[in-house]
Coordinates of C-alpha atoms in Angstrom, one line a residue:
M906 CA 182.6 -98.0 -88.5
K907 CA 181.0 -99.1 -91.7
K908 CA 179.9 -101.9 -93.2
I909 CA 181.2 -102.6 -96.8
I910 CA 180.4 -105.8 -98.4
R911 CA 181.9 -107.3 -101.8
K912 CA 180.9 -110.1 -103.8
I913 CA 182.4 -112.0 -106.9
S914 CA 180.2 -113.7 -108.8
M915 CA 181.2 -116.7 -110.8
L916 CA 178.9 -117.6 -113.3
A917 CA 181.0 -119.6 -115.8
L918 CA 183.5 -122.1 -114.1
M919 CA 184.4 -124.3 -116.8
A920 CA 185.5 -123.2 -120.4
S921 CA 188.5 -122.8 -122.9
A922 CA 190.6 -119.9 -124.6
V923 CA 191.9 -119.3 -127.8
S924 CA 195.6 -118.4 -128.1
P925 CA 196.2 -114.5 -128.5
V926 CA 198.8 -114.9 -131.2
S927 CA 199.1 -117.2 -134.2
A928 CA 196.9 -120.2 -133.6
E929 CA 193.4 -120.3 -134.3
V930 CA 192.3 -122.9 -132.4
I931 CA 189.6 -122.4 -129.8
T932 CA 189.1 -125.5 -127.2
I933 CA 186.4 -125.8 -125.2
G934 CA 185.7 -128.1 -122.7
K935 CA 182.8 -130.3 -120.9
G936 CA 181.3 -127.1 -119.5
S937 CA 177.6 -125.6 -119.9
G938 CA 176.0 -122.1 -120.2
V939 CA 179.1 -119.1 -120.9
V940 CA 182.3 -121.8 -121.8
W941 CA 184.6 -119.0 -123.7
E942 CA 184.6 -115.5 -123.9
G943 CA 187.4 -113.5 -126.0
L944 CA 188.6 -111.8 -129.1
P945 CA 187.7 -108.3 -128.8
F946 CA 186.2 -106.3 -131.3
N947 CA 185.9 -102.1 -132.1
Q948 CA 184.7 -100.7 -135.3
T949 CA 183.4 -97.5 -136.5
L950 CA 181.4 -97.7 -139.9
S951 CA 180.4 -94.1 -141.3
G952 CA 178.4 -93.1 -144.4
S953 CA 175.0 -91.5 -145.3
L954 CA 172.5 -93.7 -146.0
Q955 CA 171.1 -92.8 -149.2
D956 CA 167.9 -93.2 -148.5
S957 CA 164.8 -91.5 -146.3
E958 CA 163.2 -94.7 -145.5
L959 CA 163.1 -96.2 -142.0
M960 CA 162.3 -99.9 -142.2
P961 CA 163.7 -101.9 -138.4
R962 CA 165.3 -104.9 -140.0
F963 CA 167.8 -103.0 -141.4
G964 CA 169.2 -101.8 -138.0
L965 CA 171.8 -98.9 -137.6
L966 CA 173.8 -101.2 -134.6
S967 CA 173.6 -104.9 -136.3
V968 CA 175.6 -107.8 -135.9
S969 CA 174.8 -110.6 -138.7
S970 CA 176.1 -113.4 -140.2
F971 CA 174.6 -111.3 -143.6
E972 CA 176.0 -108.2 -144.8
G973 CA 173.3 -106.6 -145.8
V974 CA 170.3 -107.3 -143.2
C975 CA 170.0 -108.0 -139.4
M976 CA 170.4 -112.0 -138.4
S977 CA 166.8 -114.1 -138.7
T978 CA 165.8 -115.2 -135.3
S979 CA 165.5 -118.7 -136.8
A980 CA 169.0 -119.1 -137.7
L981 CA 169.9 -119.0 -133.7
K982 CA 169.3 -121.8 -131.1
N983 CA 168.9 -121.9 -127.4
I984 CA 171.8 -123.2 -126.3
G985 CA 172.7 -123.9 -122.6
G986 CA 169.9 -120.8 -121.8
H987 CA 171.0 -118.2 -124.3
M988 CA 169.9 -117.8 -127.8
A989 CA 172.8 -118.6 -129.9
L990 CA 174.1 -119.2 -133.5
P991 CA 174.6 -122.6 -133.9
L992 CA 178.4 -123.9 -134.7
G993 CA 177.5 -126.8 -136.8
N994 CA 175.9 -130.1 -134.6
S995 CA 178.5 -129.7 -132.0
G996 CA 176.5 -128.2 -129.0
A997 CA 178.1 -124.9 -128.8
G998 CA 177.2 -121.5 -130.2
L999 CA 177.9 -118.1 -130.5
V1000 CA 177.0 -114.6 -129.0
P1001 CA 178.2 -111.4 -128.8
R1002 CA 178.6 -109.1 -126.1
A1003 CA 178.7 -105.4 -127.4
T1004 CA 178.1 -101.9 -126.6
G1005 CA 177.1 -99.3 -129.4
T1006 CA 176.6 -95.6 -130.8
A1007 CA 174.9 -94.5 -133.9
T1008 CA 174.5 -91.0 -135.1
Y1009 CA 172.3 -89.9 -137.8
Y1010 CA 170.2 -87.3 -139.1
R1011 CA 166.5 -87.2 -139.4
Y1012 CA 164.2 -86.4 -142.1
N1013 CA 163.8 -82.7 -140.6
G1014 CA 167.3 -82.2 -139.9
S1015 CA 167.3 -82.8 -136.3
Y1016 CA 170.6 -84.6 -134.8
E1017 CA 170.1 -88.2 -132.9
T1018 CA 171.9 -90.5 -131.4
L1019 CA 170.8 -94.0 -130.4
T1020 CA 172.9 -96.4 -128.0
G1021 CA 172.5 -99.9 -126.9
T1022 CA 173.8 -103.3 -126.1
V1023 CA 173.8 -105.9 -128.7
G1024 CA 173.7 -109.9 -127.8
L1025 CA 174.6 -110.2 -124.3
P1026 CA 173.1 -109.4 -121.8
E1027 CA 170.1 -108.2 -123.6
T1028 CA 169.8 -106.3 -127.2
K1029 CA 168.3 -102.9 -126.1
G1030 CA 169.0 -99.5 -126.7
S1031 CA 167.4 -96.0 -126.9
T1032 CA 167.7 -93.0 -128.8
T1033 CA 168.0 -89.4 -127.6
A1034 CA 164.9 -88.7 -129.2
G1035 CA 163.2 -90.9 -125.9
V1036 CA 162.5 -93.8 -128.2
S1037 CA 163.2 -97.1 -126.7
T1038 CA 164.1 -100.1 -129.0
T1039 CA 164.9 -103.5 -129.3
S1040 CA 165.5 -106.4 -132.2
P1041 CA 162.1 -106.1 -134.4
S1042 CA 160.0 -109.2 -134.6
G1043 CA 161.7 -112.0 -136.3
Y1044 CA 165.1 -110.8 -136.0
V1045 CA 168.2 -110.5 -133.5
W1046 CA 170.7 -109.0 -132.2
C1047 CA 169.8 -105.9 -134.4
L1048 CA 168.8 -102.4 -133.2
P1049 CA 167.3 -99.6 -135.5
P1050 CA 166.3 -96.3 -133.9
A1051 CA 162.4 -97.0 -134.1
M1052 CA 160.3 -99.9 -134.4
T1053 CA 158.1 -99.3 -136.9
N1054 CA 157.9 -98.0 -141.0
D1055 CA 158.7 -94.6 -141.7
F1056 CA 158.8 -93.4 -145.3
T1057 CA 161.0 -90.0 -144.3
F1058 CA 162.8 -91.0 -141.1
Y1059 CA 166.1 -90.4 -142.4
R1060 CA 168.1 -87.1 -144.1
S1061 CA 169.2 -89.4 -146.9
A1062 CA 172.2 -87.4 -147.6
G1063 CA 173.1 -87.1 -144.3
P1064 CA 176.4 -88.3 -142.2
R1065 CA 175.5 -91.6 -140.4
T1066 CA 178.5 -93.1 -137.8
A1067 CA 178.0 -96.2 -136.2
T1068 CA 180.5 -98.0 -133.7
L1069 CA 180.7 -101.6 -132.0
S1070 CA 182.4 -102.5 -129.2
G1071 CA 182.9 -105.9 -127.4
T1072 CA 183.8 -109.7 -127.5
W1073 CA 182.7 -113.3 -128.6
V1074 CA 181.0 -115.0 -126.1
I1075 CA 180.9 -119.2 -126.9
V1076 CA 177.8 -121.2 -124.8
A1077 CA 177.6 -125.0 -124.7
D1078 CA 174.7 -126.9 -123.6
G1079 CA 176.7 -129.7 -121.3
N1080 CA 176.4 -132.4 -124.4
Q1081 CA 178.8 -130.4 -127.0
K1082 CA 180.6 -133.5 -129.4
S1083 CA 184.3 -133.9 -130.0
V1084 CA 183.6 -132.4 -133.4
E1085 CA 185.8 -129.8 -135.6
V1086 CA 183.8 -127.2 -137.1
S1087 CA 184.8 -124.0 -138.4
V1088 CA 183.5 -120.8 -137.2
T1089 CA 181.2 -118.6 -139.8
A1090 CA 182.0 -115.1 -140.9
M1091 CA 180.0 -112.4 -138.8
Y1092 CA 179.7 -108.6 -139.3
F1093 CA 179.1 -105.6 -137.6
G1094 CA 176.9 -103.9 -140.0
S1095 CA 175.1 -100.5 -139.9
Y1096 CA 172.1 -101.0 -142.8
S1097 CA 169.7 -98.7 -145.1
R1098 CA 166.6 -99.7 -146.5
I1099 CA 169.0 -99.7 -150.1
P1100 CA 172.5 -101.5 -150.6
Q1101 CA 174.2 -98.4 -151.3
G1102 CA 173.9 -97.2 -148.1
D1103 CA 174.7 -100.3 -146.3
K1104 CA 178.3 -100.4 -144.0
T1105 CA 179.8 -103.4 -142.7
V1106 CA 182.9 -104.9 -141.3
G1107 CA 183.9 -108.6 -140.5
I1108 CA 184.1 -108.8 -136.8
L1109 CA 185.1 -112.5 -136.0
P1110 CA 188.2 -114.2 -137.6
T1111 CA 187.3 -116.7 -140.4
N1112 CA 190.1 -119.1 -139.9
I1113 CA 188.9 -120.5 -136.3
T1114 CA 188.3 -123.6 -136.0
L1115 CA 186.5 -125.0 -132.6
R1116 CA 187.6 -128.0 -131.1
I1117 CA 185.9 -129.8 -128.5
S1118 CA 187.7 -131.3 -125.9
T1119 CA 186.9 -133.7 -122.7
L1120 CA 189.1 -131.4 -120.4
E1121 CA 187.3 -130.2 -117.9
C1122 CA 188.2 -127.5 -114.8
T1123 CA 186.5 -126.4 -111.5
V1124 CA 187.6 -123.9 -109.1
S1125 CA 187.1 -123.8 -105.5
T1126 CA 187.6 -120.5 -103.6
P1127 CA 185.1 -118.3 -102.1
T1128 CA 182.3 -116.6 -104.3
A1129 CA 181.2 -114.0 -101.8
I1130 CA 183.6 -111.8 -100.4
N1131 CA 182.5 -110.0 -96.8
F1132 CA 185.0 -107.4 -95.6
N1133 CA 182.7 -106.3 -93.1
G1134 CA 182.9 -103.4 -91.2
V1135 CA 186.0 -101.1 -91.8
M1136 CA 187.1 -97.9 -90.7
R1137 CA 186.9 -95.0 -92.8
D1138 CA 189.8 -93.4 -94.9
T1139 CA 189.6 -90.6 -97.1
K1140 CA 192.8 -91.0 -98.2
S1141 CA 192.9 -91.9 -101.9
G1142 CA 194.6 -95.1 -102.5
A1143 CA 194.5 -96.5 -98.5
E1144 CA 194.0 -100.0 -97.7
L1145 CA 190.7 -100.4 -95.9
S1146 CA 190.5 -103.9 -95.4
K1147 CA 192.7 -107.4 -97.1
L1148 CA 191.5 -110.6 -97.1
S1149 CA 193.0 -113.9 -98.4
Y1150 CA 191.5 -117.2 -99.4
P1151 CA 192.8 -120.2 -101.1
L1152 CA 192.1 -120.9 -104.8
V1153 CA 191.7 -124.4 -106.2
A1154 CA 191.5 -125.3 -109.8
T1155 CA 190.6 -129.2 -110.2
C1156 CA 190.9 -130.4 -113.8
G1157 CA 190.8 -133.4 -115.5
Q1158 CA 190.1 -134.7 -119.4
V1159 CA 188.7 -138.3 -119.7
S1160 CA 190.1 -139.3 -123.4
D1161 CA 191.4 -137.2 -126.3
R1162 CA 193.7 -135.8 -123.7
I1163 CA 195.3 -132.2 -124.8
N1164 CA 198.2 -129.9 -123.8
A1165 CA 196.7 -126.7 -122.2
N1166 CA 197.6 -123.8 -120.4
I1167 CA 194.9 -123.3 -117.4
N1168 CA 193.6 -119.8 -117.3
L1169 CA 191.3 -117.3 -115.1
Q1170 CA 189.5 -114.2 -117.1
F1171 CA 187.5 -111.5 -114.4
R1172 CA 185.2 -109.6 -116.1
A1173 CA 184.2 -106.6 -114.4
L1174 CA 180.2 -106.1 -113.6
T1175 CA 180.3 -103.0 -111.5
G1176 CA 183.2 -101.5 -113.8
L1177 CA 186.6 -100.0 -113.6
E1178 CA 187.5 -97.5 -111.3
S1179 CA 188.7 -94.4 -113.7
G1180 CA 189.6 -96.9 -116.4
N1181 CA 192.4 -99.1 -114.2
V1182 CA 191.8 -102.8 -115.3
A1183 CA 193.3 -103.8 -112.6
R1184 CA 190.5 -102.0 -109.7
L1185 CA 187.2 -102.8 -109.9
S1186 CA 184.6 -100.4 -108.9
L1187 CA 181.9 -100.3 -106.1
N1188 CA 178.9 -100.4 -107.0
Q1189 CA 177.9 -97.2 -105.3
G1190 CA 181.5 -95.1 -106.2
G1191 CA 184.4 -93.9 -104.4
G1192 CA 186.5 -96.9 -103.8
Y1193 CA 187.4 -100.3 -105.5
I1194 CA 188.7 -104.0 -105.0
T1195 CA 191.7 -105.0 -106.4
G1196 CA 192.7 -108.9 -106.3
E1197 CA 196.5 -110.6 -106.4
I1198 CA 196.9 -114.1 -106.9
D1199 CA 200.3 -115.2 -105.2
N1200 CA 203.1 -116.1 -107.8
V1201 CA 201.0 -115.5 -110.4
T1202 CA 200.4 -111.7 -110.8
G1203 CA 201.8 -108.8 -109.8
S1204 CA 200.9 -106.6 -106.3
G1205 CA 197.6 -106.2 -105.5
Q1206 CA 198.3 -103.6 -103.3
C1207 CA 195.7 -100.4 -103.4
T1208 CA 198.4 -98.1 -105.2
A1209 CA 199.6 -100.8 -107.9
A1210 CA 198.4 -101.6 -111.1
T1211 CA 199.5 -104.9 -111.2
G1212 CA 197.1 -107.4 -109.6
I1213 CA 194.2 -109.1 -111.3
R1214 CA 192.8 -107.5 -113.9
F1215 CA 189.1 -107.3 -114.7
D1216 CA 188.9 -106.8 -118.4
N1217 CA 188.6 -110.9 -119.5
T1218 CA 192.4 -110.6 -120.2
P1219 CA 193.7 -114.7 -119.8
I1220 CA 195.6 -114.9 -116.7
K1221 CA 197.8 -118.4 -116.4
I1222 CA 197.4 -120.0 -113.0
G1223 CA 199.1 -123.4 -114.6
A1224 CA 199.0 -126.1 -117.3
I1225 CA 198.3 -130.1 -117.9
T1226 CA 199.9 -132.0 -120.3
S1227 CA 198.4 -135.0 -122.8
G1228 CA 200.0 -137.0 -120.4
E1229 CA 198.2 -136.2 -117.4
A1230 CA 194.4 -137.1 -116.8
S1231 CA 193.7 -134.9 -113.9
K1232 CA 195.4 -131.9 -112.3
T1233 CA 194.9 -129.7 -109.4
L1234 CA 196.4 -126.5 -108.8
T1235 CA 196.7 -124.3 -105.6
N1236 CA 197.2 -120.8 -105.2
Q1237 CA 196.1 -118.2 -102.5
V1238 CA 194.0 -115.4 -103.8
T1239 CA 193.9 -111.5 -101.5
W1240 CA 191.6 -109.2 -101.9
R1241 CA 191.6 -105.8 -101.1
L1242 CA 189.2 -102.9 -100.4
C1243 CA 190.6 -99.7 -101.4
S1244 CA 189.3 -96.0 -100.9
G1245 CA 189.2 -93.8 -103.4
G1246 CA 189.3 -90.4 -102.0
S1247 CA 187.0 -88.1 -100.4
N1248 CA 183.8 -89.5 -102.5
L1249 CA 184.3 -92.7 -100.6
P1250 CA 180.7 -93.9 -99.5
T1251 CA 179.6 -95.0 -95.9
G1252 CA 177.2 -97.7 -95.5
P1253 CA 177.2 -100.9 -97.4
V1254 CA 178.3 -101.2 -100.7
D1255 CA 178.9 -104.4 -103.2
A1256 CA 181.2 -104.7 -106.2
A1257 CA 181.0 -108.0 -108.6
A1258 CA 182.8 -109.3 -111.2
E1259 CA 182.5 -113.0 -113.4
M1260 CA 185.3 -115.6 -113.2
L1261 CA 185.9 -117.4 -116.2
V1262 CA 188.3 -120.5 -116.5
T1263 CA 189.4 -121.3 -120.2
F1264 CA 192.2 -123.1 -121.7
N1265 CA 194.8 -122.1 -124.4

């Protein structure tokens, strides 16, 4: 017998979402902290830096509202526990959650790679030369390949490629106002000391409007799932255990009532098993978790790929109309612990995902 433990950490249970089609209005509710996540981006920039000097504020991996330099720290504000770009005086702010890679040639001809994260959970990187980097003093969401000025760092004519992928997160302080604000343009930039070497691309639509509503939802369901001891089965796709629980969403809107779909979004924290978006990987590898919501998703059987998606895809569980002050949605969620095959570990294991309640 072995003990296998799985936990789903629900870090944000009140939020709202943008329609994935033509509508460009993001509606968020009364929650605090992370209240929305979406608008994925994946962009690649390339071209020589055209200058040999490294100045850290011109990062190779940057998210900024400027097209030629990293974002200034003074442009951000602590909102709901996160340093975010304020969206007017709404009480909400914008933060990227991105990972990136940049390749470049050094002045001496050596080839290096910078990899790291920008925004959430933190801005932090490292290079193949063994250098650890973060945003330089006075700047944010900015990764240079080194932290000090160097006149002869880059091979100016050498090729440089930078790739960044991620999503946008909206955070709120819980006191957001019922106003509409426009979302500022934001760029992925890979900068040089001189403008001729700058490469930028927009990564946030400029025609989005943020709408604050009084709609609020909370979800009641176990947040720590313990499968206890199960028999080891090294057959790939074997179901090791199955547990089912109620999943109850309670929503209300005090004033300015709206029509909205109510969605759940799950994001894998421990990864996806073999890239399958319906399989939450065990932290130790060798196995995975699947989920299924009755009458909402497809089958969550271990051999299926139609259950809960762990890639932030909105899963509609119901709706509320402008004529309803409150709504309760009751579903059943089933979690399965599945074998990944011969490399299934023994002993305690765990997996984790975030769940967000969103509207559109």
